[in-house]
């Protein structure tokens, strides 16, 4: 039996045919064209699925379900995408019935961060355990919780939003309206902002050289690159960033005590350079001091996490 997973993003619609172990058999993608009416975008999603099924030389009845991961708040009970940031026309869209106009298969919805967590749980960094948390460090801080192999998303599908836990009262302004959210500090965007400020205050820092004096070229890697080359400002930025990351992560581990926390997103490519000091800070502060401790690992599914996790919604909801 196969599963289809669709990763509905603001830039691309990615979809894939996935086996029950979370392995992609075939995948494809098309531009989202996000300014278009939702009917057109949903039609393209359905046509992409049909093309994948045809290209894989299988039949629709070999597919158990279509899972859709999207940003924002999908309501799987009603089959409605309530709201999706980055997709202006997707407000209370009946995604399930719209897709089923073209393809007669069960359609399951969840948000992209939950899909990433499910992908890590079934086929990635947490596949050997039943309880895990996946944190994705991107524009924001995405989070997903798997408990006993199932996703936890709250009674109204809005959880978890760990990125919006406050770690500094009256701190940095967050996009959600509150101040001092973990996301405002620990996201890739937060790190870029911290790197820019440090570069402005320390004109002789290697950071300025690495971007030819153009601060708009600073990305989430710049401070790490400078630090690795011995730059003091870069080292301080990285050290402080890891402190912010650890502050929230310690809270997460205190609350859920997962067997594994998987850290994904671009910043996680720093690997042990990031995780080693992060573990030191977390294990020093975490409430439970015994053994075994939560393992902090790099997420493994990369750009395919959305497709695989969305497809696997069909497996865990069986
Ligand atoms: Zn917030």
PDB file of C-alpha atoms and ligand atoms in Angstrom:
ATOM      1  CA  UNK A   1       0.000   0.000   0.000  1.00  0.00           C
ATOM      2  CA  UNK A   2       1.162   3.534  -0.815  1.00  0.00           C
ATOM      3  CA  UNK A   3       0.458   6.974   0.599  1.00  0.00           C
ATOM      4  CA  UNK A   4       0.501  10.363  -1.100  1.00  0.00           C
ATOM      5  CA  UNK A   5       1.950  13.322   0.780  1.00  0.00           C
ATOM      6  CA  UNK A   6       1.523  16.944  -0.326  1.00  0.00           C
ATOM      7  CA  UNK A   7       3.659  19.729   1.124  1.00  0.00           C
ATOM      8  CA  UNK A   8       1.692  22.891   0.367  1.00  0.00           C
ATOM      9  CA  UNK A   9       4.081  25.822   0.680  1.00  0.00           C
ATOM     10  CA  UNK A  10       4.015  29.500  -0.229  1.00  0.00           C
ATOM     11  CA  UNK A  11       6.541  28.960  -3.063  1.00  0.00           C
ATOM     12  CA  UNK A  12       6.158  25.328  -4.161  1.00  0.00           C
ATOM     13  CA  UNK A  13       3.617  22.548  -4.011  1.00  0.00           C
ATOM     14  CA  UNK A  14       5.661  19.388  -3.472  1.00  0.00           C
ATOM     15  CA  UNK A  15       4.120  15.938  -3.549  1.00  0.00           C
ATOM     16  CA  UNK A  16       5.328  12.380  -3.393  1.00  0.00           C
ATOM     17  CA  UNK A  17       4.345   8.746  -3.394  1.00  0.00           C
ATOM     18  CA  UNK A  18       5.589   7.205  -0.146  1.00  0.00           C
ATOM     19  CA  UNK A  19       5.701   3.612   1.083  1.00  0.00           C
ATOM     20  CA  UNK A  20       4.622   2.561   4.573  1.00  0.00           C
ATOM     21  CA  UNK A  21       8.182   2.899   5.926  1.00  0.00           C
ATOM     22  CA  UNK A  22       8.267   6.564   4.979  1.00  0.00           C
ATOM     23  CA  UNK A  23      10.428   6.063   1.882  1.00  0.00           C
ATOM     24  CA  UNK A  24       9.702   8.281  -1.123  1.00  0.00           C
ATOM     25  CA  UNK A  25       9.105   6.227  -4.286  1.00  0.00           C
ATOM     26  CA  UNK A  26       8.555   9.197  -6.574  1.00  0.00           C
ATOM     27  CA  UNK A  27       8.222  12.937  -6.039  1.00  0.00           C
ATOM     28  CA  UNK A  28       7.465  16.026  -8.087  1.00  0.00           C
ATOM     29  CA  UNK A  29       6.774  19.722  -7.541  1.00  0.00           C
ATOM     30  CA  UNK A  30       5.212  22.770  -9.158  1.00  0.00           C
ATOM     31  CA  UNK A  31       5.219  26.494  -8.290  1.00  0.00           C
ATOM     32  CA  UNK A  32       2.360  27.433  -5.959  1.00  0.00           C
ATOM     33  CA  UNK A  33       1.428  30.714  -7.611  1.00  0.00           C
ATOM     34  CA  UNK A  34       0.134  31.778  -4.231  1.00  0.00           C
ATOM     35  CA  UNK A  35      -1.676  34.932  -5.382  1.00  0.00           C
ATOM     36  CA  UNK A  36      -4.195  32.858  -7.385  1.00  0.00           C
ATOM     37  CA  UNK A  37      -7.682  31.856  -6.196  1.00  0.00           C
ATOM     38  CA  UNK A  38      -7.560  28.749  -4.002  1.00  0.00           C
ATOM     39  CA  UNK A  39      -9.676  26.751  -6.480  1.00  0.00           C
ATOM     40  CA  UNK A  40      -6.876  26.953  -9.052  1.00  0.00           C
ATOM     41  CA  UNK A  41      -4.180  26.021  -6.555  1.00  0.00           C
ATOM     42  CA  UNK A  42      -6.169  23.029  -5.265  1.00  0.00           C
ATOM     43  CA  UNK A  43      -6.816  21.874  -8.822  1.00  0.00           C
ATOM     44  CA  UNK A  44      -3.048  21.974  -9.495  1.00  0.00           C
ATOM     45  CA  UNK A  45      -2.467  19.945  -6.319  1.00  0.00           C
ATOM     46  CA  UNK A  46      -4.899  17.281  -7.537  1.00  0.00           C
ATOM     47  CA  UNK A  47      -3.366  17.224 -11.030  1.00  0.00           C
ATOM     48  CA  UNK A  48       0.125  16.849  -9.523  1.00  0.00           C
ATOM     49  CA  UNK A  49      -1.092  13.844  -7.521  1.00  0.00           C
ATOM     50  CA  UNK A  50      -2.645  12.284 -10.624  1.00  0.00           C
ATOM     51  CA  UNK A  51       0.613  12.792 -12.534  1.00  0.00           C
ATOM     52  CA  UNK A  52       2.659  11.140  -9.779  1.00  0.00           C
ATOM     53  CA  UNK A  53       0.315   8.138  -9.664  1.00  0.00           C
ATOM     54  CA  UNK A  54       0.553   7.835 -13.465  1.00  0.00           C
ATOM     55  CA  UNK A  55       4.355   8.272 -13.537  1.00  0.00           C
ATOM     56  CA  UNK A  56       4.737   5.593 -10.839  1.00  0.00           C
ATOM     57  CA  UNK A  57       2.637   3.275 -13.013  1.00  0.00           C
ATOM     58  CA  UNK A  58       0.273   2.422 -10.205  1.00  0.00           C
ATOM     59  CA  UNK A  59      -3.464   2.788  -9.808  1.00  0.00           C
ATOM     60  CA  UNK A  60      -5.443   5.190  -7.589  1.00  0.00           C
ATOM     61  CA  UNK A  61      -6.734   2.189  -5.652  1.00  0.00           C
ATOM     62  CA  UNK A  62      -3.147   1.270  -4.674  1.00  0.00           C
ATOM     63  CA  UNK A  63      -3.069   4.550  -2.722  1.00  0.00           C
ATOM     64  CA  UNK A  64      -4.547   4.541   0.772  1.00  0.00           C
ATOM     65  CA  UNK A  65      -4.858   8.267   1.346  1.00  0.00           C
ATOM     66  CA  UNK A  66      -3.672  11.770   0.528  1.00  0.00           C
ATOM     67  CA  UNK A  67      -2.112  13.692   3.395  1.00  0.00           C
ATOM     68  CA  UNK A  68      -1.666  17.457   3.114  1.00  0.00           C
ATOM     69  CA  UNK A  69       0.757  19.431   5.223  1.00  0.00           C
ATOM     70  CA  UNK A  70       0.280  23.190   5.132  1.00  0.00           C
ATOM     71  CA  UNK A  71       1.336  26.230   7.090  1.00  0.00           C
ATOM     72  CA  UNK A  72      -1.161  27.680   9.534  1.00  0.00           C
ATOM     73  CA  UNK A  73      -4.196  25.971  11.000  1.00  0.00           C
ATOM     74  CA  UNK A  74      -5.761  23.024   9.198  1.00  0.00           C
ATOM     75  CA  UNK A  75      -8.866  21.519  10.844  1.00  0.00           C
ATOM     76  CA  UNK A  76      -8.765  17.822   9.988  1.00  0.00           C
ATOM     77  CA  UNK A  77     -12.109  17.093  11.664  1.00  0.00           C
ATOM     78  CA  UNK A  78     -13.958  19.423   9.295  1.00  0.00           C
ATOM     79  CA  UNK A  79     -11.496  19.014   6.418  1.00  0.00           C
ATOM     80  CA  UNK A  80     -10.957  22.750   6.301  1.00  0.00           C
ATOM     81  CA  UNK A  81      -7.825  24.837   6.016  1.00  0.00           C
ATOM     82  CA  UNK A  82      -8.843  27.569   8.452  1.00  0.00           C
ATOM     83  CA  UNK A  83      -5.897  29.847   7.822  1.00  0.00           C
ATOM     84  CA  UNK A  84      -2.509  29.518   6.154  1.00  0.00           C
ATOM     85  CA  UNK A  85       0.141  32.185   6.526  1.00  0.00           C
ATOM     86  CA  UNK A  86       1.750  32.916   3.122  1.00  0.00           C
ATOM     87  CA  UNK A  87      -1.326  31.722   1.173  1.00  0.00           C
ATOM     88  CA  UNK A  88      -3.603  34.778   0.998  1.00  0.00           C
ATOM     89  CA  UNK A  89      -6.706  33.109  -0.503  1.00  0.00           C
ATOM     90  CA  UNK A  90      -6.701  30.136   1.879  1.00  0.00           C
ATOM     91  CA  UNK A  91      -9.176  31.251   4.529  1.00  0.00           C
ATOM     92  CA  UNK A  92     -11.683  28.586   5.627  1.00  0.00           C
ATOM     93  CA  UNK A  93     -11.055  26.580   2.445  1.00  0.00           C
ATOM     94  CA  UNK A  94     -12.820  23.178   2.298  1.00  0.00           C
ATOM     95  CA  UNK A  95      -9.605  21.495   1.185  1.00  0.00           C
ATOM     96  CA  UNK A  96     -10.843  17.915   1.579  1.00  0.00           C
ATOM     97  CA  UNK A  97     -13.969  18.246  -0.582  1.00  0.00           C
ATOM     98  CA  UNK A  98     -12.106  20.403  -3.125  1.00  0.00           C
ATOM     99  CA  UNK A  99      -9.424  17.700  -3.637  1.00  0.00           C
ATOM    100  CA  UNK A 100     -12.090  14.977  -3.700  1.00  0.00           C
ATOM    101  CA  UNK A 101     -13.752  16.714  -6.667  1.00  0.00           C
ATOM    102  CA  UNK A 102     -10.815  15.316  -8.659  1.00  0.00           C
ATOM    103  CA  UNK A 103      -9.641  12.231  -6.753  1.00  0.00           C
ATOM    104  CA  UNK A 104     -11.774   9.836  -4.732  1.00  0.00           C
ATOM    105  CA  UNK A 105      -9.407   9.130  -1.831  1.00  0.00           C
ATOM    106  CA  UNK A 106      -9.433   9.943   1.899  1.00  0.00           C
ATOM    107  CA  UNK A 107      -7.784  13.336   2.543  1.00  0.00           C
ATOM    108  CA  UNK A 108      -6.059  14.080   5.861  1.00  0.00           C
ATOM    109  CA  UNK A 109      -4.817  17.524   6.924  1.00  0.00           C
ATOM    110  CA  UNK A 110      -2.213  18.717   9.389  1.00  0.00           C
ATOM    111  CA  UNK A 111       0.225  21.575   9.649  1.00  0.00           C
ATOM    112  CA  UNK A 112       3.750  21.502   8.251  1.00  0.00           C
ATOM    113  CA  UNK A 113       5.562  21.472  11.600  1.00  0.00           C
ATOM    114  CA  UNK A 114       3.509  18.473  12.761  1.00  0.00           C
ATOM    115  CA  UNK A 115       4.263  16.723   9.465  1.00  0.00           C
ATOM    116  CA  UNK A 116       7.997  17.319   9.967  1.00  0.00           C
ATOM    117  CA  UNK A 117       7.751  15.800  13.454  1.00  0.00           C
ATOM    118  CA  UNK A 118       5.888  12.769  12.145  1.00  0.00           C
ATOM    119  CA  UNK A 119       8.465  12.262   9.374  1.00  0.00           C
ATOM    120  CA  UNK A 120      11.322  12.283  11.913  1.00  0.00           C
ATOM    121  CA  UNK A 121       9.345   9.902  14.122  1.00  0.00           C
ATOM    122  CA  UNK A 122       8.647   7.335  11.399  1.00  0.00           C
ATOM    123  CA  UNK A 123      11.700   7.527   9.170  1.00  0.00           C
ATOM    124  CA  UNK A 124      14.225   9.980  10.626  1.00  0.00           C
ATOM    125  CA  UNK A 125      16.124  10.986  13.756  1.00  0.00           C
ATOM    126  CA  UNK A 126      13.481   9.621  16.152  1.00  0.00           C
ATOM    127  CA  UNK A 127      12.495   6.423  14.359  1.00  0.00           C
ATOM    128  CA  UNK A 128      13.847   4.241  17.187  1.00  0.00           C
ATOM    129  CA  UNK A 129      11.609   5.848  19.873  1.00  0.00           C
ATOM    130  CA  UNK A 130       7.888   6.408  20.529  1.00  0.00           C
ATOM    131  CA  UNK A 131       8.033   9.878  22.094  1.00  0.00           C
ATOM    132  CA  UNK A 132       9.774  12.737  20.347  1.00  0.00           C
ATOM    133  CA  UNK A 133       9.723  16.457  19.737  1.00  0.00           C
ATOM    134  CA  UNK A 134      10.923  18.029  16.496  1.00  0.00           C
ATOM    135  CA  UNK A 135      11.993  21.675  16.461  1.00  0.00           C
ATOM    136  CA  UNK A 136      12.532  23.368  13.089  1.00  0.00           C
ATOM    137  CA  UNK A 137      14.674  26.512  13.090  1.00  0.00           C
ATOM    138  CA  UNK A 138      13.629  28.542  10.063  1.00  0.00           C
ATOM    139  CA  UNK A 139      11.886  31.869   9.538  1.00  0.00           C
ATOM    140  CA  UNK A 140      10.110  30.907  12.757  1.00  0.00           C
ATOM    141  CA  UNK A 141      10.549  28.099  15.259  1.00  0.00           C
ATOM    142  CA  UNK A 142       8.315  25.206  14.215  1.00  0.00           C
ATOM    143  CA  UNK A 143       7.469  22.439  16.634  1.00  0.00           C
ATOM    144  CA  UNK A 144       5.727  19.084  16.611  1.00  0.00           C
ATOM    145  CA  UNK A 145       5.134  16.496  19.319  1.00  0.00           C
ATOM    146  CA  UNK A 146       4.755  12.756  18.828  1.00  0.00           C
ATOM    147  CA  UNK A 147       3.403  10.875  21.840  1.00  0.00           C
ATOM    148  CA  UNK A 148       3.204   7.068  21.619  1.00  0.00           C
ATOM    149  CA  UNK A 149       3.536   7.345  17.848  1.00  0.00           C
ATOM    150  CA  UNK A 150       0.681   9.850  17.469  1.00  0.00           C
ATOM    151  CA  UNK A 151       0.797  13.588  16.876  1.00  0.00           C
ATOM    152  CA  UNK A 152      -0.513  15.830  19.615  1.00  0.00           C
ATOM    153  CA  UNK A 153      -2.174  18.946  18.220  1.00  0.00           C
ATOM    154  CA  UNK A 154      -4.689  20.061  20.840  1.00  0.00           C
ATOM    155  CA  UNK A 155      -8.504  20.049  20.656  1.00  0.00           C
ATOM    156  CA  UNK A 156      -8.585  22.781  18.006  1.00  0.00           C
ATOM    157  CA  UNK A 157      -5.505  21.687  15.991  1.00  0.00           C
ATOM    158  CA  UNK A 158      -3.513  24.757  16.996  1.00  0.00           C
ATOM    159  CA  UNK A 159      -0.862  23.081  19.152  1.00  0.00           C
ATOM    160  CA  UNK A 160       1.997  22.964  19.675  1.00  0.00           C
ATOM    161  CA  UNK A 161       3.326  26.474  19.244  1.00  0.00           C
ATOM    162  CA  UNK A 162       6.482  26.155  21.303  1.00  0.00           C
ATOM    163  CA  UNK A 163       8.111  28.988  19.356  1.00  0.00           C
ATOM    164  CA  UNK A 164       5.657  31.360  21.028  1.00  0.00           C
ATOM    165  CA  UNK A 165       6.612  30.494  24.568  1.00  0.00           C
ATOM    166  CA  UNK A 166       8.027  33.630  26.139  1.00  0.00           C
ATOM    167  CA  UNK A 167      11.628  33.332  27.349  1.00  0.00           C
ATOM    168  CA  UNK A 168      12.131  37.064  28.081  1.00  0.00           C
ATOM    169  CA  UNK A 169       9.298  39.166  29.528  1.00  0.00           C
ATOM    170  CA  UNK A 170       9.093  42.487  27.598  1.00  0.00           C
ATOM    171  CA  UNK A 171      11.730  41.129  25.247  1.00  0.00           C
ATOM    172  CA  UNK A 172      12.000  41.273  21.445  1.00  0.00           C
ATOM    173  CA  UNK A 173       8.789  41.936  19.528  1.00  0.00           C
ATOM    174  CA  UNK A 174       7.396  38.712  18.029  1.00  0.00           C
ATOM    175  CA  UNK A 175       5.261  38.390  14.895  1.00  0.00           C
ATOM    176  CA  UNK A 176       2.455  36.881  17.030  1.00  0.00           C
ATOM    177  CA  UNK A 177       1.919  40.143  18.936  1.00  0.00           C
ATOM    178  CA  UNK A 178       3.637  39.155  22.181  1.00  0.00           C
ATOM    179  CA  UNK A 179       7.127  40.125  23.216  1.00  0.00           C
ATOM    180  CA  UNK A 180      10.050  37.891  24.095  1.00  0.00           C
ATOM    181  CA  UNK A 181       8.906  34.695  22.350  1.00  0.00           C
ATOM    182  CA  UNK A 182      11.490  31.939  21.895  1.00  0.00           C
ATOM    183  CA  UNK A 183      11.000  32.287  18.127  1.00  0.00           C
ATOM    184  CA  UNK A 184      12.122  35.932  18.165  1.00  0.00           C
ATOM    185  CA  UNK A 185      15.511  34.755  19.497  1.00  0.00           C
ATOM    186  CA  UNK A 186      16.078  31.180  18.352  1.00  0.00           C
ATOM    187  CA  UNK A 187      14.750  31.256  14.768  1.00  0.00           C
ATOM    188  CA  UNK A 188      17.113  31.683  11.825  1.00  0.00           C
ATOM    189  CA  UNK A 189      15.584  35.170  11.425  1.00  0.00           C
ATOM    190  CA  UNK A 190      16.433  35.955  15.044  1.00  0.00           C
ATOM    191  CA  UNK A 191      20.013  34.785  14.539  1.00  0.00           C
ATOM    192  CA  UNK A 192      20.364  36.925  11.398  1.00  0.00           C
ATOM    193  CA  UNK A 193      19.121  39.984  13.325  1.00  0.00           C
ATOM    194  CA  UNK A 194      21.557  39.285  16.179  1.00  0.00           C
ATOM    195  CA  UNK A 195      24.411  38.897  13.673  1.00  0.00           C
ATOM    196  CA  UNK A 196      23.537  42.207  11.959  1.00  0.00           C
ATOM    197  CA  UNK A 197      23.495  44.119  15.235  1.00  0.00           C
ATOM    198  CA  UNK A 198      26.838  42.646  16.277  1.00  0.00           C
ATOM    199  CA  UNK A 199      28.357  43.521  12.885  1.00  0.00           C
ATOM    200  CA  UNK A 200      27.166  47.132  13.175  1.00  0.00           C
ATOM    201  CA  UNK A 201      28.610  47.471  16.677  1.00  0.00           C
ATOM    202  CA  UNK A 202      31.891  45.788  15.735  1.00  0.00           C
ATOM    203  CA  UNK A 203      33.004  47.195  12.397  1.00  0.00           C
ATOM    204  CA  UNK A 204      36.321  45.296  12.510  1.00  0.00           C
ATOM    205  CA  UNK A 205      34.572  41.931  12.881  1.00  0.00           C
ATOM    206  CA  UNK A 206      35.157  39.281  10.233  1.00  0.00           C
ATOM    207  CA  UNK A 207      31.358  39.213   9.801  1.00  0.00           C
ATOM    208  CA  UNK A 208      31.572  42.497   7.871  1.00  0.00           C
ATOM    209  CA  UNK A 209      34.311  41.101   5.625  1.00  0.00           C
ATOM    210  CA  UNK A 210      32.430  37.878   4.928  1.00  0.00           C
ATOM    211  CA  UNK A 211      29.518  39.857   3.452  1.00  0.00           C
ATOM    212  CA  UNK A 212      31.691  42.514   1.732  1.00  0.00           C
ATOM    213  CA  UNK A 213      30.275  45.147   4.087  1.00  0.00           C
ATOM    214  CA  UNK A 214      26.709  44.496   2.874  1.00  0.00           C
ATOM    215  CA  UNK A 215      24.749  43.500   5.982  1.00  0.00           C
ATOM    216  CA  UNK A 216      21.748  42.430   3.905  1.00  0.00           C
ATOM    217  CA  UNK A 217      23.898  39.471   2.797  1.00  0.00           C
ATOM    218  CA  UNK A 218      24.095  38.123   6.351  1.00  0.00           C
ATOM    219  CA  UNK A 219      22.410  34.754   6.688  1.00  0.00           C
ATOM    220  CA  UNK A 220      22.040  32.177   9.467  1.00  0.00           C
ATOM    221  CA  UNK A 221      25.478  30.760   8.627  1.00  0.00           C
ATOM    222  CA  UNK A 222      27.513  33.998   8.735  1.00  0.00           C
ATOM    223  CA  UNK A 223      28.120  34.193  12.499  1.00  0.00           C
ATOM    224  CA  UNK A 224      29.013  30.489  12.615  1.00  0.00           C
ATOM    225  CA  UNK A 225      31.464  30.922   9.705  1.00  0.00           C
ATOM    226  CA  UNK A 226      33.105  33.901  11.407  1.00  0.00           C
ATOM    227  CA  UNK A 227      33.305  32.080  14.752  1.00  0.00           C
ATOM    228  CA  UNK A 228      34.923  29.024  13.160  1.00  0.00           C
ATOM    229  CA  UNK A 229      37.615  31.329  11.712  1.00  0.00           C
ATOM    230  CA  UNK A 230      38.405  32.696  15.161  1.00  0.00           C
ATOM    231  CA  UNK A 231      36.396  35.932  15.047  1.00  0.00           C
ATOM    232  CA  UNK A 232      35.532  37.090  18.561  1.00  0.00           C
ATOM    233  CA  UNK A 233      32.297  38.888  17.594  1.00  0.00           C
ATOM    234  CA  UNK A 234      31.105  35.838  15.655  1.00  0.00           C
ATOM    235  CA  UNK A 235      31.931  33.597  18.604  1.00  0.00           C
ATOM    236  CA  UNK A 236      29.918  35.816  20.972  1.00  0.00           C
ATOM    237  CA  UNK A 237      26.901  35.875  18.639  1.00  0.00           C
ATOM    238  CA  UNK A 238      26.949  32.085  18.322  1.00  0.00           C
ATOM    239  CA  UNK A 239      27.422  31.608  22.064  1.00  0.00           C
ATOM    240  CA  UNK A 240      24.488  33.896  22.894  1.00  0.00           C
ATOM    241  CA  UNK A 241      22.280  32.320  20.184  1.00  0.00           C
ATOM    242  CA  UNK A 242      22.906  28.847  21.599  1.00  0.00           C
ATOM    243  CA  UNK A 243      21.958  30.173  25.050  1.00  0.00           C
ATOM    244  CA  UNK A 244      18.613  31.369  23.673  1.00  0.00           C
ATOM    245  CA  UNK A 245      18.066  28.052  21.967  1.00  0.00           C
ATOM    246  CA  UNK A 246      18.922  26.165  25.166  1.00  0.00           C
ATOM    247  CA  UNK A 247      16.592  28.304  27.288  1.00  0.00           C
ATOM    248  CA  UNK A 248      13.517  27.247  25.325  1.00  0.00           C
ATOM    249  CA  UNK A 249      14.685  23.706  24.714  1.00  0.00           C
ATOM    250  CA  UNK A 250      15.152  23.128  28.446  1.00  0.00           C
ATOM    251  CA  UNK A 251      11.519  24.199  28.967  1.00  0.00           C
ATOM    252  CA  UNK A 252      10.393  21.823  26.211  1.00  0.00           C
ATOM    253  CA  UNK A 253      12.257  18.890  27.769  1.00  0.00           C
ATOM    254  CA  UNK A 254      10.957  19.758  31.254  1.00  0.00           C
ATOM    255  CA  UNK A 255       7.385  19.664  29.919  1.00  0.00           C
ATOM    256  CA  UNK A 256       7.442  16.631  27.607  1.00  0.00           C
ATOM    257  CA  UNK A 257      10.467  14.545  28.629  1.00  0.00           C
ATOM    258  CA  UNK A 258      10.677  13.142  25.102  1.00  0.00           C
ATOM    259  CA  UNK A 259      13.158  10.355  24.391  1.00  0.00           C
ATOM    260  CA  UNK A 260      14.499  12.373  21.454  1.00  0.00           C
ATOM    261  CA  UNK A 261      14.461  16.024  20.417  1.00  0.00           C
ATOM    262  CA  UNK A 262      15.272  16.414  16.722  1.00  0.00           C
ATOM    263  CA  UNK A 263      16.530  19.838  15.632  1.00  0.00           C
ATOM    264  CA  UNK A 264      15.928  20.685  11.966  1.00  0.00           C
ATOM    265  CA  UNK A 265      16.045  23.666   9.630  1.00  0.00           C
ATOM    266  CA  UNK A 266      19.043  25.411   8.087  1.00  0.00           C
ATOM    267  CA  UNK A 267      20.787  26.207  11.394  1.00  0.00           C
ATOM    268  CA  UNK A 268      20.847  22.481  12.276  1.00  0.00           C
ATOM    269  CA  UNK A 269      23.357  21.945   9.452  1.00  0.00           C
ATOM    270  CA  UNK A 270      25.982  23.252  11.908  1.00  0.00           C
ATOM    271  CA  UNK A 271      25.697  19.770  13.451  1.00  0.00           C
ATOM    272  CA  UNK A 272      27.810  19.057  16.530  1.00  0.00           C
ATOM    273  CA  UNK A 273      29.260  22.584  16.465  1.00  0.00           C
ATOM    274  CA  UNK A 274      25.739  23.652  17.509  1.00  0.00           C
ATOM    275  CA  UNK A 275      24.574  20.587  19.428  1.00  0.00           C
ATOM    276  CA  UNK A 276      27.572  19.982  21.682  1.00  0.00           C
ATOM    277  CA  UNK A 277      27.400  23.322  23.548  1.00  0.00           C
ATOM    278  CA  UNK A 278      23.594  23.175  23.360  1.00  0.00           C
ATOM    279  CA  UNK A 279      23.537  19.818  25.179  1.00  0.00           C
ATOM    280  CA  UNK A 280      25.931  21.134  27.852  1.00  0.00           C
ATOM    281  CA  UNK A 281      23.609  24.054  28.644  1.00  0.00           C
ATOM    282  CA  UNK A 282      20.420  21.980  28.525  1.00  0.00           C
ATOM    283  CA  UNK A 283      21.690  19.097  30.671  1.00  0.00           C
ATOM    284  CA  UNK A 284      22.996  21.586  33.245  1.00  0.00           C
ATOM    285  CA  UNK A 285      19.588  23.259  33.612  1.00  0.00           C
ATOM    286  CA  UNK A 286      17.023  20.540  32.904  1.00  0.00           C
ATOM    287  CA  UNK A 287      14.932  19.568  35.931  1.00  0.00           C
ATOM    288  CA  UNK A 288      15.381  15.794  35.706  1.00  0.00           C
ATOM    289  CA  UNK A 289      19.031  15.071  36.484  1.00  0.00           C
ATOM    290  CA  UNK A 290      18.918  11.246  36.337  1.00  0.00           C
ATOM    291  CA  UNK A 291      19.472   8.776  33.519  1.00  0.00           C
ATOM    292  CA  UNK A 292      18.523   8.295  30.787  1.00  0.00           C
ATOM    293  CA  UNK A 293      18.336  11.853  29.478  1.00  0.00           C
ATOM    294  CA  UNK A 294      16.533  13.155  26.421  1.00  0.00           C
ATOM    295  CA  UNK A 295      18.786  12.805  23.399  1.00  0.00           C
ATOM    296  CA  UNK A 296      19.267  15.910  21.258  1.00  0.00           C
ATOM    297  CA  UNK A 297      19.881  14.985  17.627  1.00  0.00           C
ATOM    298  CA  UNK A 298      20.008  16.652  14.203  1.00  0.00           C
ATOM    299  CA  UNK A 299      16.826  16.059  12.190  1.00  0.00           C
ATOM    300  CA  UNK A 300      17.416  13.837   9.153  1.00  0.00           C
ATOM    301  CA  UNK A 301      14.536  14.325   6.738  1.00  0.00           C
ATOM    302  CA  UNK A 302      15.565  17.720   5.325  1.00  0.00           C
ATOM    303  CA  UNK A 303      13.433  19.101   2.499  1.00  0.00           C
ATOM    304  CA  UNK A 304      11.480  15.841   2.179  1.00  0.00           C
ATOM    305  CA  UNK A 305      10.103  16.047   5.737  1.00  0.00           C
ATOM    306  CA  UNK A 306       6.904  17.765   4.581  1.00  0.00           C
ATOM    307  CA  UNK A 307       6.054  15.184   1.907  1.00  0.00           C
ATOM    308  CA  UNK A 308       6.907  12.165   4.060  1.00  0.00           C
ATOM    309  CA  UNK A 309       5.136  13.466   7.166  1.00  0.00           C
ATOM    310  CA  UNK A 310       2.004  14.410   5.215  1.00  0.00           C
ATOM    311  CA  UNK A 311       1.921  10.960   3.596  1.00  0.00           C
ATOM    312  CA  UNK A 312       2.375   9.235   6.951  1.00  0.00           C
ATOM    313  CA  UNK A 313      -0.715  11.017   8.348  1.00  0.00           C
ATOM    314  CA  UNK A 314      -2.556   8.272   6.459  1.00  0.00           C
ATOM    315  CA  UNK A 315      -0.634   5.581   8.286  1.00  0.00           C
ATOM    316  CA  UNK A 316      -1.125   6.841  11.848  1.00  0.00           C
ATOM    317  CA  UNK A 317      -4.776   7.728  11.279  1.00  0.00           C
ATOM    318  CA  UNK A 318      -5.556   4.249   9.963  1.00  0.00           C
TER     319      UNK A 318
HETATM  320 ZN1  LIG B   1       5.302  34.860  19.436  1.00  0.00          ZN
END
